[in-house]
Short mmCIF file of C-alpha atoms in Angstrom, two decimals:
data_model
loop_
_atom_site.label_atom_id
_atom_site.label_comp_id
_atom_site.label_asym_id
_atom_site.label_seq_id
_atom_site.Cartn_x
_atom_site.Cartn_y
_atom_site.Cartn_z
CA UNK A 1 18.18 -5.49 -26.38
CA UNK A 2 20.36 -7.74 -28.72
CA UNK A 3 19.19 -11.34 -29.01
CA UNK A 4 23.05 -12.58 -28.30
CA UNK A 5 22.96 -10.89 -25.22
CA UNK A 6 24.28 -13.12 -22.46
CA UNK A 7 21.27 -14.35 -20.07
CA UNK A 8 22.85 -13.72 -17.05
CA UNK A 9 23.56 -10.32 -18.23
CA UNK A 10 19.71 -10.02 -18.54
CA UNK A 11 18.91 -11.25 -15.63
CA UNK A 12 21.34 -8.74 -13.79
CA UNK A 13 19.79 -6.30 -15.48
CA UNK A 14 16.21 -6.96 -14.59
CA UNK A 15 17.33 -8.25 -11.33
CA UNK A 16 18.65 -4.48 -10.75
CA UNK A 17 15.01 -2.70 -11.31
CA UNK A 18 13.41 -5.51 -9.30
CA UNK A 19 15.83 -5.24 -6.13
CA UNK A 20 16.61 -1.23 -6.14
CA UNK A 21 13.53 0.33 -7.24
CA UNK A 22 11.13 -0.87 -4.90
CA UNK A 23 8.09 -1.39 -7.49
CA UNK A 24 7.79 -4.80 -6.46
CA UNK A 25 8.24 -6.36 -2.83
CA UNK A 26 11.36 -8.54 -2.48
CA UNK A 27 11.74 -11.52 -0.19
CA UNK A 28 14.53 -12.13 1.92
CA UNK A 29 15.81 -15.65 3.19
CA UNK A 30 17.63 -16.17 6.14
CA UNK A 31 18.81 -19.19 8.46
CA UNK A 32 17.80 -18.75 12.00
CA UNK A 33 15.87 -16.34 13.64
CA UNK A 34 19.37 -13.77 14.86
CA UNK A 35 19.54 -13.33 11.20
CA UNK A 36 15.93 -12.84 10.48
CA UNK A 37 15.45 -9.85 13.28
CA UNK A 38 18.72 -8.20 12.11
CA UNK A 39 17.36 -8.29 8.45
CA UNK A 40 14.53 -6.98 9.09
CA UNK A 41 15.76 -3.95 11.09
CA UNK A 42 18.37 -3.22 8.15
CA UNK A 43 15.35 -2.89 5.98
CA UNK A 44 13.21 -1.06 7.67
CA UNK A 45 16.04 1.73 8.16
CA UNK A 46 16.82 1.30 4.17
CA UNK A 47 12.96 2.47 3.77
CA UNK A 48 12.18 -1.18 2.36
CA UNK A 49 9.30 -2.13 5.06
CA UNK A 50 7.79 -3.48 2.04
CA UNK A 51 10.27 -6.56 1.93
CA UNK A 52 9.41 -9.76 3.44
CA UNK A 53 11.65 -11.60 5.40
CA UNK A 54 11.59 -15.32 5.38
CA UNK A 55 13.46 -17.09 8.25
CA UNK A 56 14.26 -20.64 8.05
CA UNK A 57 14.47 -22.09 11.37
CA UNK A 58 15.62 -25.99 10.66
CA UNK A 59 19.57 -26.72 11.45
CA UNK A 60 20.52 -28.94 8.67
CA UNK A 61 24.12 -29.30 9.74
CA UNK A 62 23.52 -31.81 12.53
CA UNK A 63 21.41 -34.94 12.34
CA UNK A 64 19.51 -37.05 9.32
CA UNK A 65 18.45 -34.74 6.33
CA UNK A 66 17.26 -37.88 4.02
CA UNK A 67 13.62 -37.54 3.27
CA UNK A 68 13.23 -33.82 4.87
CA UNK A 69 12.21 -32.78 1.76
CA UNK A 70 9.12 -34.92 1.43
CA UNK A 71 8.74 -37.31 4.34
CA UNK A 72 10.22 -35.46 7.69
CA UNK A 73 9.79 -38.34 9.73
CA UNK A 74 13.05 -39.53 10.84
CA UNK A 75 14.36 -35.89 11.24
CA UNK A 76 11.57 -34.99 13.68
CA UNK A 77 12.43 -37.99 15.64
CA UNK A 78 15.58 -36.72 15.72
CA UNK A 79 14.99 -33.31 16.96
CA UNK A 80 12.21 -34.83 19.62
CA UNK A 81 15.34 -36.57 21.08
CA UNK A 82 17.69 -33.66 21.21
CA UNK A 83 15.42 -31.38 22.26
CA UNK A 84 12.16 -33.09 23.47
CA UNK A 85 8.45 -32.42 22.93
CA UNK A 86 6.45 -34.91 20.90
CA UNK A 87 7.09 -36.44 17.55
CA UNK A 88 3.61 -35.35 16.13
CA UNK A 89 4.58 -31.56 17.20
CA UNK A 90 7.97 -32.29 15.25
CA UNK A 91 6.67 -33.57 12.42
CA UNK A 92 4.10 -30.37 12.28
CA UNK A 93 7.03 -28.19 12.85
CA UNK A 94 9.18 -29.41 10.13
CA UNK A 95 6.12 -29.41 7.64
CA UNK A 96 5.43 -25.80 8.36
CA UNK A 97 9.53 -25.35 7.30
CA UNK A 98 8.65 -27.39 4.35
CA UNK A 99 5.74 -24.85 3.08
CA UNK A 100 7.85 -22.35 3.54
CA UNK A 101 9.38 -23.52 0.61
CA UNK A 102 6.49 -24.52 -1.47
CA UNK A 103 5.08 -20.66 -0.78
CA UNK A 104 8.64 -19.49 -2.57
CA UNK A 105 8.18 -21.74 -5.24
CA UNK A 106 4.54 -20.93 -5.85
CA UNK A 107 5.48 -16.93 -5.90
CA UNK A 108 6.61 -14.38 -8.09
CA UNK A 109 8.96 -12.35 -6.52
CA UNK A 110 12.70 -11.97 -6.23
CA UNK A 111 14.25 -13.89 -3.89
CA UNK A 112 17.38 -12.54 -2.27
CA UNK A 113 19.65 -15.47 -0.11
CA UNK A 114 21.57 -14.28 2.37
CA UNK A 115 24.64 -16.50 3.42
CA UNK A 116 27.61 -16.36 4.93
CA UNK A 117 30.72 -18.70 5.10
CA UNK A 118 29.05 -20.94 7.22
CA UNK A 119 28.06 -24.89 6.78
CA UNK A 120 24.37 -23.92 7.79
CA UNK A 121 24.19 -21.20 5.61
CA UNK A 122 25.26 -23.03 2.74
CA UNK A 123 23.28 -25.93 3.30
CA UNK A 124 20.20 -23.32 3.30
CA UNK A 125 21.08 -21.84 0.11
CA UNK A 126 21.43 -25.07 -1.44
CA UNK A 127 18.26 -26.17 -0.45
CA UNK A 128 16.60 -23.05 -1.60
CA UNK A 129 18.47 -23.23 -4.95
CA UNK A 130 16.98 -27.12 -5.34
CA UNK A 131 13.67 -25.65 -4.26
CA UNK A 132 13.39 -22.88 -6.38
CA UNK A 133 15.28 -24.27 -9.56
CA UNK A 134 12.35 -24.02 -12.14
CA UNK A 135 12.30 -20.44 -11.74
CA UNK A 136 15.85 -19.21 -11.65
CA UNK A 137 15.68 -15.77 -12.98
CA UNK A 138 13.95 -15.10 -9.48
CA UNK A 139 17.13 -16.08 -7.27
CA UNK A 140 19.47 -13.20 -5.88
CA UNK A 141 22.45 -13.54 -3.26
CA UNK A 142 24.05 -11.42 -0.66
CA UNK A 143 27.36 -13.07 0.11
CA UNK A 144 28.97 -12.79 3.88
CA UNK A 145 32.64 -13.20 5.03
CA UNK A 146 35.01 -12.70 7.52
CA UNK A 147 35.58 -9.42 5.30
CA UNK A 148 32.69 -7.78 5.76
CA UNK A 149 33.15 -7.81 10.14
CA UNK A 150 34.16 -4.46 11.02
CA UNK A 151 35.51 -5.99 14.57
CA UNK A 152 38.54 -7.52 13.85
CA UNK A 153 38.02 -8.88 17.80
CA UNK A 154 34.99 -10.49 16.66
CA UNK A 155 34.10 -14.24 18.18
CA UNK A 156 34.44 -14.83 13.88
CA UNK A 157 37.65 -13.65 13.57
CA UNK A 158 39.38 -15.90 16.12
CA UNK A 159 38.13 -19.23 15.25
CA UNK A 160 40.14 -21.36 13.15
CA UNK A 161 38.08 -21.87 9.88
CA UNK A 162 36.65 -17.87 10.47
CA UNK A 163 33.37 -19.33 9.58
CA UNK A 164 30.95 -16.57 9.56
CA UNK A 165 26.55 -16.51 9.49
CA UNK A 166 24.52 -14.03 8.26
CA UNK A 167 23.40 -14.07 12.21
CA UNK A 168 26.24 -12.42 13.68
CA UNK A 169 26.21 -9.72 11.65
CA UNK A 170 24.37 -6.17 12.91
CA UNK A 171 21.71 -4.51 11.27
CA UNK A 172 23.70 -1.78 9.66
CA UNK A 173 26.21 -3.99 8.24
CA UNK A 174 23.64 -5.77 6.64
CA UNK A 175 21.64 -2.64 5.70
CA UNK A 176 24.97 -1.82 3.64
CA UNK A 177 24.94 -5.06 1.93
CA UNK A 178 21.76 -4.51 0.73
CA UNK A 179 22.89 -2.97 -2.44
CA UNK A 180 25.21 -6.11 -3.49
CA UNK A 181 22.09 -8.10 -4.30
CA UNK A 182 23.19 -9.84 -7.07
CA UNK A 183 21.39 -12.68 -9.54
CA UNK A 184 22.89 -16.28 -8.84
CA UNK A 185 23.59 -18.07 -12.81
CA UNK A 186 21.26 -20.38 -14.11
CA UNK A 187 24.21 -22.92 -14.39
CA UNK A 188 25.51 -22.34 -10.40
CA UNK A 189 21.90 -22.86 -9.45
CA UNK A 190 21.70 -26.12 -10.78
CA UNK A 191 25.38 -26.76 -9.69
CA UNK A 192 23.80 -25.73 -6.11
CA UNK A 193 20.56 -27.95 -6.21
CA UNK A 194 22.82 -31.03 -7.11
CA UNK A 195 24.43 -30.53 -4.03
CA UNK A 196 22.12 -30.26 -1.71
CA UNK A 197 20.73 -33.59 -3.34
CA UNK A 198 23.93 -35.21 -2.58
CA UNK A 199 24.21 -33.70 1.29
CA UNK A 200 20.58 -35.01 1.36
CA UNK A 201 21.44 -38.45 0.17
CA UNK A 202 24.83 -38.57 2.38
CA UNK A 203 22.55 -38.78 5.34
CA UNK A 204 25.70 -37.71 7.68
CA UNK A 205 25.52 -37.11 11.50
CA UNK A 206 27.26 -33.95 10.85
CA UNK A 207 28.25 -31.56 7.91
CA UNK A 208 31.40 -29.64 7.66
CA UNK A 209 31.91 -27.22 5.12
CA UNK A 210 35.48 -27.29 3.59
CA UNK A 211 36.89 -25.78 0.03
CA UNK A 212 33.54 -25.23 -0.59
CA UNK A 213 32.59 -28.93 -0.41
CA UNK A 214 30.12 -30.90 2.47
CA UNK A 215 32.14 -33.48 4.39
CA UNK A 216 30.59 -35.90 6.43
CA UNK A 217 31.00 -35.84 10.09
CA UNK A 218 30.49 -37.94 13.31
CA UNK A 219 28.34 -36.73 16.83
CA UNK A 220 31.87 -38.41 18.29
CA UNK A 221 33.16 -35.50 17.05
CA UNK A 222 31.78 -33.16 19.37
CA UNK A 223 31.80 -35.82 22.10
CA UNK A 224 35.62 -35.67 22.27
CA UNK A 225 35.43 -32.07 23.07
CA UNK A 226 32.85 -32.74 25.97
CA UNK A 227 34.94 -35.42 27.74
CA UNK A 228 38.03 -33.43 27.21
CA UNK A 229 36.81 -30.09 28.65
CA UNK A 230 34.12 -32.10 31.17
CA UNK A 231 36.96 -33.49 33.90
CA UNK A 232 37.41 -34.63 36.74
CA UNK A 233 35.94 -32.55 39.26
CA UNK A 234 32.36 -31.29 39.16
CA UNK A 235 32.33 -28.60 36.62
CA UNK A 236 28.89 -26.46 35.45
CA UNK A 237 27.17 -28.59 31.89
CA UNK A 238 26.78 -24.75 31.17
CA UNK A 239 30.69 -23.85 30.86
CA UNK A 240 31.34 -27.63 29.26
CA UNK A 241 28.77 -26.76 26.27
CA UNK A 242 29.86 -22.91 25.95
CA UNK A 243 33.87 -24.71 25.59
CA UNK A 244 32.84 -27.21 22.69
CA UNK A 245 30.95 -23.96 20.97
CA UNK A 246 33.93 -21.83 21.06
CA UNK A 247 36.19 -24.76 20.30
CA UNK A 248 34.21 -26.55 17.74
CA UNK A 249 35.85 -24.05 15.06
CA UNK A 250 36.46 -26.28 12.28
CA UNK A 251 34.58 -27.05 8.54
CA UNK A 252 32.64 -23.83 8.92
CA UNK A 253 30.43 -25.60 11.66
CA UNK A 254 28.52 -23.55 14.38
CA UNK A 255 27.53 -26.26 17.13
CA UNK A 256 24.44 -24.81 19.07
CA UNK A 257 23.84 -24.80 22.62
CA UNK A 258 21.27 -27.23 22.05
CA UNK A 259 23.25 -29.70 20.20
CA UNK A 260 26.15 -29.51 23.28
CA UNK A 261 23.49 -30.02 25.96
CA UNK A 262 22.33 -33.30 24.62
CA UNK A 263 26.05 -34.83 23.62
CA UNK A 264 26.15 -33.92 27.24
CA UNK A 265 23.13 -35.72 27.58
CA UNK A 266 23.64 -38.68 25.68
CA UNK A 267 27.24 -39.44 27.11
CA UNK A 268 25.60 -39.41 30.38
CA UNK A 269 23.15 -42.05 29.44
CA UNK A 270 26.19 -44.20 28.25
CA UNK A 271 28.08 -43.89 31.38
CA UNK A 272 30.51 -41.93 29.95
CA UNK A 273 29.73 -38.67 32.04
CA UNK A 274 28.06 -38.21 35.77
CA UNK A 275 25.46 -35.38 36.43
CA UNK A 276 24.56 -33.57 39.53
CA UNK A 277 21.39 -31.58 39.07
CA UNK A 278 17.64 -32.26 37.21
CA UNK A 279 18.47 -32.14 33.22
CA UNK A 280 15.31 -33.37 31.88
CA UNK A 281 15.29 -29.91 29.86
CA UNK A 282 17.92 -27.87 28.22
CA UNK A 283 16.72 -25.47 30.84
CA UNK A 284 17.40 -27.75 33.75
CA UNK A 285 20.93 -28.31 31.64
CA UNK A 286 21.96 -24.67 32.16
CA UNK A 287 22.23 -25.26 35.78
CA UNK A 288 23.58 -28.62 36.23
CA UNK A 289 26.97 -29.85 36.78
CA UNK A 290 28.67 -32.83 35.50
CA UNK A 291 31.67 -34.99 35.23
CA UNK A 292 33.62 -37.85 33.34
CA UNK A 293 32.62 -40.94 34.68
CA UNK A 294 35.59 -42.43 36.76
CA UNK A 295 35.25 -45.17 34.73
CA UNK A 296 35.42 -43.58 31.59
CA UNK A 297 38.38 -41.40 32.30
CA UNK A 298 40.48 -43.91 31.96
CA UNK A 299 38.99 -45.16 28.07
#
């Protein structure tokens, strides 16, 4: 092979034997756990039960992110408030996401990313990229869009931004993807680790995803939506959160049932909303009902 030969060149080339011959197992990174189970059916019906998929479970588009890297602690206060259990089982949680990442670093094998046009996927392959940015000739993609949905009726296809996650696609879509595993450049890799650096540091409430740039975002963001689809009259919390998921459809940002049942829940500790019904749990949540505060209504 020619010394000039362009390095990204190379790596495509060697990237191709790695990811098509199966010699050598290849590992597979996801966000969330939809994605994950999809994945792995894909490869098992592509013959490639020798892949590994690894799922990463954290939402980094909602809440603190400084310090996740190394010291968690604020972040798993943050999720013991939104979604309870105790800050020692957080901060165990979190650090078992964290070694996910040192286990990639500490490997050999190609590492395929797969993302879709969403702020949580990008915010996952950025933080992979910073992660794994010593050893770059091991980082692959699989890029998602509103192109690849076969549906046009899809949930994806109607919302405003059609933001899309590697989640909501099925197994066979992803199975055909499979072959457009392609090497990410030594220079977008750093480009990518830089940015996650700077979302890190940014330390927003929440992150939007717009032109291919993070914006900062505010938790009254998704509080406007609850008070405006909440009422008057006694309503389900249920139907409220399911209204600011659909309608939540801008910067790329998939708000999670979770994250609507405790705006619900923190409005209501401010006065702001009434509740009929036990919410001490998101379970309780699902069949509660709730209200703007008379009070409030008139803000």
């Amino acid at each position: 092979m020619p010394d000039g030969l362009d390095e990204n060149l190379r790596r495509a080339a060697s990237g191709f034997s790695l990811l098509t011959t199966g010699r050598m197992r290849t590992l597979h990174v996801t966000q969330g756990g939809s994605a994950a189970a999809s994945l792995r059916i894909a490869l098992s019906a592509a013959g490639r039960d020798h892949d590994t998929v690894i799922e990463l479970l954290d939402d980094l588009t909602v809440g603190p992110l400084r310090g996740v890297d190394d010291a968690p602690d604020a972040r798993a206060a943050f999720w013991e408030r939104v979604i309870g259990d105790t800050l020692p089982v957080w901060i165990a949680r979190l650090a078992a996401e964290r070694a996910k990442f040192d286990a990639l670093a500490a490997g050999s094998e190609q590492i395929v990313i797969w993302h879709g046009q969403s702020a949580a996927d990008q915010l996952m392959l950025r933080r992979v990229a910073y992660h794994l940015r010593s050893a770059p000739q091991r980082l692959n993609e699989v890029r998602l869009s509103i192109a690849d949905m076969d549906d046009p009726r899809a949930w994806a296809s109607v919302r405003a931004d059609q933001a899309t996650a590697a989640g909501i696609f099925p197994p066979e879509r992803l199975r055909a993807k499979l072959a457009e595993a392609a090497p990410i450049s030594v220079l977008r890799i750093s480009r990518l680790a830089l940015e996650w650096l700077e979302a890190r540091q940014a330390n927003a409430e929440l992150r939007y995803f717009v032109g291919n740039t993070f914006k900062s975002g505010l938790y009254t963001d998704l509080d406007a939506l609850v008070l405006e689809h909440a009422g008057s009259e006694w309503r389900p919390a249920a139907r409220v959160a399911g209204a600011v998921m659909a309608l939540a459809d801008r910067g790329q940002l998939f708000v999670s049932d979770t994250v609507a049942f405790w705006r619900c829940r923190e409005l209501a500790a401010a006065g702001r909303l009434e509740l009929r019904g036990d919410a001490r749990s998101i379970e309780h949540w699902r069949t509660a009902t709730l209200r703007v505060a008379p009070a409030a209504a008139h803000r």
